[in-house]
mmCIF file of C-alpha atoms and ligand atoms in Angstrom:
data_model
loop_
_atom_site.group_PDB
_atom_site.id
_atom_site.type_symbol
_atom_site.label_atom_id
_atom_site.label_comp_id
_atom_site.label_asym_id
_atom_site.label_seq_id
_atom_site.Cartn_x
_atom_site.Cartn_y
_atom_site.Cartn_z
ATOM 1 C CA MET A 56 17.229 102.515 6.847
ATOM 2 C CA HIS A 57 17.234 99.327 4.199
ATOM 3 C CA ARG A 58 20.496 97.663 2.830
ATOM 4 C CA ASP A 59 21.383 96.857 -0.406
ATOM 5 C CA ILE A 60 22.250 93.088 -0.641
ATOM 6 C CA GLY A 61 22.858 93.477 -4.516
ATOM 7 C CA ALA A 62 20.301 91.125 -6.957
ATOM 8 C CA VAL A 63 19.450 88.691 -4.731
ATOM 9 C CA CYS A 64 15.676 87.115 -5.616
ATOM 10 C CA ALA A 65 14.111 87.313 -2.334
ATOM 11 C CA LEU A 66 10.528 85.978 -3.183
ATOM 12 C CA TYR A 67 10.271 82.892 -1.154
ATOM 13 C CA PRO A 68 9.126 81.570 0.331
ATOM 14 C CA MET A 69 7.880 79.688 -2.519
ATOM 15 C CA PRO A 70 5.836 76.311 -2.667
ATOM 16 C CA THR A 71 7.724 73.095 -2.525
ATOM 17 C CA THR A 72 6.316 71.134 -5.823
ATOM 18 C CA ILE A 73 7.443 67.730 -7.408
ATOM 19 C CA VAL A 74 7.157 67.527 -11.200
ATOM 20 C CA GLY A 75 6.829 64.785 -12.931
ATOM 21 C CA ALA A 76 7.410 63.049 -16.072
ATOM 22 C CA LEU A 77 7.457 60.049 -17.777
ATOM 23 C CA VAL A 78 11.056 59.883 -19.251
ATOM 24 C CA ASP A 79 11.648 56.904 -21.843
ATOM 25 C CA GLY A 80 8.544 55.691 -20.812
ATOM 26 C CA ARG A 81 8.668 55.697 -17.012
ATOM 27 C CA PRO A 82 7.927 58.404 -14.548
ATOM 28 C CA ASN A 83 10.686 60.645 -13.223
ATOM 29 C CA PHE A 84 10.128 63.359 -10.542
ATOM 30 C CA LEU A 85 11.810 66.017 -9.077
ATOM 31 C CA ALA A 86 11.778 69.020 -6.747
ATOM 32 C CA ILE A 87 11.013 72.394 -8.373
ATOM 33 C CA ALA A 88 10.760 75.499 -6.187
ATOM 34 C CA HIS A 89 10.852 77.881 -9.457
ATOM 35 C CA VAL A 90 6.793 78.317 -10.249
ATOM 36 C CA GLY A 91 4.764 80.762 -11.927
ATOM 37 C CA ILE A 92 1.299 81.274 -13.228
ATOM 38 C CA LEU A 93 1.174 83.407 -16.399
ATOM 39 C CA ASN A 94 -2.508 83.087 -17.482
ATOM 40 C CA ASN A 95 -5.492 82.818 -14.598
ATOM 41 C CA ALA A 96 -8.472 82.750 -16.411
ATOM 42 C CA PRO A 97 -8.792 79.934 -19.420
ATOM 43 C CA PRO A 98 -6.464 78.862 -20.706
ATOM 44 C CA GLN A 99 -4.134 78.905 -17.219
ATOM 45 C CA TYR A 100 -1.022 78.723 -18.190
ATOM 46 C CA LEU A 101 1.549 77.603 -15.825
ATOM 47 C CA THR A 102 5.375 77.357 -15.612
ATOM 48 C CA VAL A 103 8.067 75.483 -14.221
ATOM 49 C CA SER A 104 11.470 76.423 -14.567
ATOM 50 C CA LEU A 105 14.252 74.064 -14.976
ATOM 51 C CA LYS A 106 17.824 74.197 -15.013
ATOM 52 C CA LYS A 107 19.373 73.109 -18.256
ATOM 53 C CA PHE A 108 19.800 69.114 -19.132
ATOM 54 C CA ARG A 109 17.375 68.398 -16.091
ATOM 55 C CA HIS A 110 16.816 64.662 -16.671
ATOM 56 C CA THR A 111 13.105 65.239 -16.252
ATOM 57 C CA ALA A 112 13.002 68.245 -19.066
ATOM 58 C CA LYS A 113 13.752 65.219 -21.636
ATOM 59 C CA GLY A 114 10.337 63.282 -20.233
ATOM 60 C CA ILE A 115 8.188 66.559 -20.852
ATOM 61 C CA ARG A 116 9.484 66.882 -23.975
ATOM 62 C CA GLN A 117 8.599 63.182 -25.122
ATOM 63 C CA SER A 118 5.273 63.390 -23.799
ATOM 64 C CA GLY A 119 4.112 66.500 -24.127
ATOM 65 C CA SER A 120 2.997 66.482 -20.437
ATOM 66 C CA PHE A 121 4.286 67.227 -17.162
ATOM 67 C CA SER A 122 2.409 66.855 -13.957
ATOM 68 C CA ILE A 123 2.674 69.594 -10.789
ATOM 69 C CA GLY A 124 2.232 68.257 -7.215
ATOM 70 C CA LEU A 125 2.101 69.878 -3.860
ATOM 71 C CA PRO A 126 3.226 67.670 -1.463
ATOM 72 C CA GLY A 127 2.431 68.235 1.954
ATOM 73 C CA VAL A 128 4.412 68.831 5.172
ATOM 74 C CA SER A 129 4.742 65.176 5.906
ATOM 75 C CA MET A 130 6.466 63.877 2.551
ATOM 76 C CA ALA A 131 9.791 66.801 3.345
ATOM 77 C CA VAL A 132 11.888 63.704 2.814
ATOM 78 C CA ALA A 133 10.556 62.343 -0.203
ATOM 79 C CA ALA A 134 9.983 65.329 -2.105
ATOM 80 C CA ASP A 135 13.996 66.399 -0.797
ATOM 81 C CA TYR A 136 15.261 62.742 -2.077
ATOM 82 C CA VAL A 137 13.730 63.359 -5.174
ATOM 83 C CA GLY A 138 15.616 67.117 -5.544
ATOM 84 C CA ILE A 139 19.283 65.812 -4.464
ATOM 85 C CA VAL A 140 18.837 62.354 -6.917
ATOM 86 C CA SER A 141 18.607 62.403 -10.992
ATOM 87 C CA GLY A 142 16.866 59.868 -12.532
ATOM 88 C CA ARG A 143 19.755 60.014 -14.633
ATOM 89 C CA SER A 144 21.631 57.726 -12.239
ATOM 90 C CA VAL A 145 18.969 56.588 -10.019
ATOM 91 C CA ASP A 146 15.317 55.332 -11.062
ATOM 92 C CA LYS A 147 13.017 57.202 -8.955
ATOM 93 C CA SER A 148 10.215 55.547 -10.786
ATOM 94 C CA GLY A 149 9.120 53.943 -6.913
ATOM 95 C CA VAL A 150 9.118 56.914 -5.096
ATOM 96 C CA PHE A 151 5.423 57.837 -5.024
ATOM 97 C CA ASP A 152 2.405 55.358 -5.544
ATOM 98 C CA VAL A 153 1.231 56.877 -9.290
ATOM 99 C CA PHE A 154 -1.590 57.102 -11.326
ATOM 100 C CA TYR A 155 -3.005 59.007 -13.806
ATOM 101 C CA GLY A 156 -5.465 61.473 -14.736
ATOM 102 C CA ARG A 157 -7.148 62.954 -18.378
ATOM 103 C CA LEU A 158 -3.874 63.296 -20.111
ATOM 104 C CA GLY A 159 -2.744 59.659 -19.652
ATOM 105 C CA ASN A 160 0.717 60.536 -19.729
ATOM 106 C CA ALA A 161 1.504 62.705 -17.132
ATOM 107 C CA PRO A 162 2.318 61.097 -13.713
ATOM 108 C CA LEU A 163 0.679 62.134 -10.159
ATOM 109 C CA ILE A 164 1.344 61.462 -6.885
ATOM 110 C CA ARG A 165 -1.171 59.523 -4.598
ATOM 111 C CA GLU A 166 0.790 61.004 -1.543
ATOM 112 C CA CYS A 167 0.388 64.592 -2.936
ATOM 113 C CA PRO A 168 -2.720 66.215 -1.463
ATOM 114 C CA VAL A 169 -2.568 68.291 -4.824
ATOM 115 C CA ASN A 170 -1.852 67.251 -7.821
ATOM 116 C CA MET A 171 -2.215 69.548 -11.613
ATOM 117 C CA GLU A 172 -1.946 67.938 -14.982
ATOM 118 C CA LEU A 173 -0.664 69.968 -17.671
ATOM 119 C CA ARG A 174 -0.176 69.684 -21.679
ATOM 120 C CA LEU A 175 3.607 71.493 -22.678
ATOM 121 C CA HIS A 176 2.271 74.856 -24.616
ATOM 122 C CA ASP A 177 5.718 76.427 -25.414
ATOM 123 C CA VAL A 178 9.509 76.484 -23.553
ATOM 124 C CA MET A 179 11.595 79.624 -22.971
ATOM 125 C CA ASP A 180 15.107 79.186 -23.483
ATOM 126 C CA LEU A 181 16.803 81.688 -21.011
ATOM 127 C CA PRO A 182 20.721 81.423 -20.495
ATOM 128 C CA ALA A 183 20.343 78.952 -17.360
ATOM 129 C CA HIS A 184 17.090 77.821 -17.337
ATOM 130 C CA GLU A 185 14.192 76.075 -19.843
ATOM 131 C CA VAL A 186 10.885 77.557 -18.368
ATOM 132 C CA PHE A 187 8.295 75.470 -19.487
ATOM 133 C CA VAL A 188 4.588 76.754 -19.412
ATOM 134 C CA GLY A 189 1.841 74.389 -19.269
ATOM 135 C CA GLU A 190 -2.047 74.799 -20.097
ATOM 136 C CA LEU A 191 -3.331 73.001 -16.558
ATOM 137 C CA VAL A 192 -6.004 70.070 -17.798
ATOM 138 C CA ALA A 193 -7.124 69.024 -14.217
ATOM 139 C CA SER A 194 -6.399 69.483 -10.820
ATOM 140 C CA HIS A 195 -6.742 66.330 -8.656
ATOM 141 C CA VAL A 196 -7.123 66.512 -4.972
ATOM 142 C CA ALA A 197 -7.407 64.716 -1.818
ATOM 143 C CA GLU A 198 -11.296 64.395 -1.068
ATOM 144 C CA GLY A 199 -9.884 65.045 2.714
ATOM 145 C CA CYS A 200 -7.969 68.344 1.625
ATOM 146 C CA LEU A 201 -11.282 69.927 0.322
ATOM 147 C CA HIS A 202 -13.530 72.121 1.684
ATOM 148 C CA ASP A 203 -16.833 73.466 -0.750
ATOM 149 C CA GLY A 204 -15.025 71.889 -3.380
ATOM 150 C CA LYS A 205 -11.838 74.058 -3.199
ATOM 151 C CA VAL A 206 -8.088 73.391 -1.830
ATOM 152 C CA ASP A 207 -8.547 73.817 1.841
ATOM 153 C CA LEU A 208 -4.703 75.225 2.933
ATOM 154 C CA GLU A 209 -4.963 74.041 6.337
ATOM 155 C CA LYS A 210 -5.957 70.568 5.469
ATOM 156 C CA ALA A 211 -3.251 70.341 2.243
ATOM 157 C CA ARG A 212 -0.152 71.672 4.721
ATOM 158 C CA PRO A 213 1.606 72.524 1.564
ATOM 159 C CA LEU A 214 5.570 72.562 2.514
ATOM 160 C CA LEU A 215 7.664 76.140 1.760
ATOM 161 C CA PHE A 216 11.167 76.313 0.732
ATOM 162 C CA ASP A 217 12.874 79.182 1.667
ATOM 163 C CA TYR A 218 16.506 79.702 -0.834
ATOM 164 C CA SER A 219 18.334 82.356 1.508
ATOM 165 C CA SER A 220 17.899 79.571 5.211
ATOM 166 C CA GLY A 221 17.983 76.320 3.453
ATOM 167 C CA TRP A 222 14.921 75.092 5.595
ATOM 168 C CA TYR A 223 11.268 73.698 4.506
ATOM 169 C CA PHE A 224 8.730 75.428 6.318
ATOM 170 C CA SER A 225 5.186 75.419 7.162
ATOM 171 C CA LEU A 226 2.344 77.977 6.375
ATOM 172 C CA GLY A 227 0.905 79.877 9.797
ATOM 173 C CA GLU A 228 -2.591 81.231 10.751
ATOM 174 C CA PRO A 229 -4.567 83.123 8.419
ATOM 175 C CA VAL A 230 -3.757 86.616 8.854
ATOM 176 C CA ALA A 231 -6.475 88.644 7.087
ATOM 177 C CA PRO A 232 -8.954 88.230 4.333
ATOM 178 C CA CYS A 233 -8.267 88.998 1.111
ATOM 179 C CA TRP A 234 -10.060 91.294 -1.082
ATOM 180 C CA ARG A 235 -11.274 92.656 1.853
ATOM 181 C CA ALA A 236 -9.108 93.838 4.744
ATOM 182 C CA GLY A 237 -8.192 96.903 1.895
ATOM 183 C CA ARG A 238 -11.341 98.121 3.411
ATOM 184 C CA ASP A 239 -10.259 99.479 6.918
ATOM 185 C CA HIS A 240 -6.841 101.726 4.920
ATOM 186 C CA PRO A 241 -8.170 104.857 6.241
ATOM 187 C CA ALA A 242 -7.562 105.757 2.396
ATOM 188 C CA TYR A 243 -10.588 103.428 1.279
ATOM 189 C CA LEU A 244 -12.394 104.601 3.849
ATOM 190 C CA ALA A 245 -12.097 108.524 3.290
ATOM 191 C CA ALA A 246 -12.772 107.629 -0.194
ATOM 192 C CA LYS A 247 -16.190 106.262 0.864
ATOM 193 C CA GLY A 248 -16.702 109.039 2.781
ATOM 194 C CA VAL A 249 -16.209 106.622 6.026
ATOM 195 C CA LYS A 250 -15.452 109.591 9.159
HETATM 196 C C1 LIG B 574 14.309 72.026 -2.666
HETATM 197 C C2 LIG B 574 14.360 71.785 -4.157
HETATM 198 C C3 LIG B 574 14.004 73.110 -4.713
HETATM 199 C C4 LIG B 574 14.385 72.648 -6.383
HETATM 200 N N1 LIG B 574 14.158 73.746 -7.123
HETATM 201 C C5 LIG B 574 14.756 73.618 -8.637
HETATM 202 C C6 LIG B 574 14.104 74.484 -9.735
HETATM 203 O O1 LIG B 574 13.190 75.224 -9.373
HETATM 204 N N2 LIG B 574 14.504 73.782 -10.699
HETATM 205 C C7 LIG B 574 15.652 73.335 -11.151
HETATM 206 O O2 LIG B 574 16.646 73.088 -12.264
HETATM 207 N N3 LIG B 574 16.092 72.685 -9.910
HETATM 208 C C8 LIG B 574 15.713 72.403 -8.158
HETATM 209 N N4 LIG B 574 15.756 71.397 -7.729
HETATM 210 C C9 LIG B 574 16.653 70.714 -7.786
HETATM 211 C C10 LIG B 574 16.391 69.175 -9.112
HETATM 212 O O3 LIG B 574 14.926 69.107 -8.029
HETATM 213 C C11 LIG B 574 17.351 68.404 -8.669
HETATM 214 O O4 LIG B 574 18.405 68.746 -9.514
HETATM 215 C C12 LIG B 574 16.622 67.060 -9.138
HETATM 216 O O5 LIG B 574 17.409 65.995 -8.455
HETATM 217 C C13 LIG B 574 16.782 66.808 -10.713
HETATM 218 O O6 LIG B 574 16.297 65.623 -11.235
HETATM 219 P P1 LIG B 574 16.110 64.636 -12.305
HETATM 220 O O7 LIG B 574 17.397 65.142 -13.104
HETATM 221 O O8 LIG B 574 15.121 63.594 -12.184
HETATM 222 O O9 LIG B 574 15.168 65.715 -13.223
HETATM 223 C C14 LIG B 574 15.229 71.815 -6.246
HETATM 224 C C15 LIG B 574 15.802 70.852 -5.679
HETATM 225 C C16 LIG B 574 15.036 70.804 -3.755
HETATM 226 C C17 LIG B 574 15.671 70.112 -3.405
#
């Protein structure tokens, strides 16, 4: 038996991200859980969904750039901090050690195991949110979090966010290999003629 609990968004957990932009020339950061992948082949478009009038949104528009950082679990306090105070009243430029990549105006976070730089492509105006669509320009990964040139999640230990409990989580154990586990499904085996 399943109970209908109404139109409750139940897509969580989502990665906790820290989105950065230069606002009036100064780095500002906020926590964003509502992120998306729109086009996963070049050009790659990622989205960040900001409630209207977020201070950071002003900077994304001004500079035409933004960053998405993936904090590790050890960064829960700092990630939460930039998610509970606004750059409109508090200077958040010194919270992280900032560096710049190819765009030169998307502030990246040295403490984050993964940082992505995006060029603003489009803005979708929705009733409560503005969805910033960015073209992925480059990803910067801490040396210690790479394996064969790819992000190693067990080393990066990304911080996950659950809206319903209001808690941050970490990843659990690997479960099954993608694009391979399904080959053990009875329907797959039957189609392949495996008894
Ligand atoms: C875990 C977490 C996730 C959040 N996700 C979002 C989000 O997806 N969209 C949004 O507009 N605000 C989100 N917020 C709230 C903003 O981060 C917060 O309002 C921030 O202080 C805005 O900063 P700014 O005014 O300097 O831009 C989130 C906050 C936290 C703690």
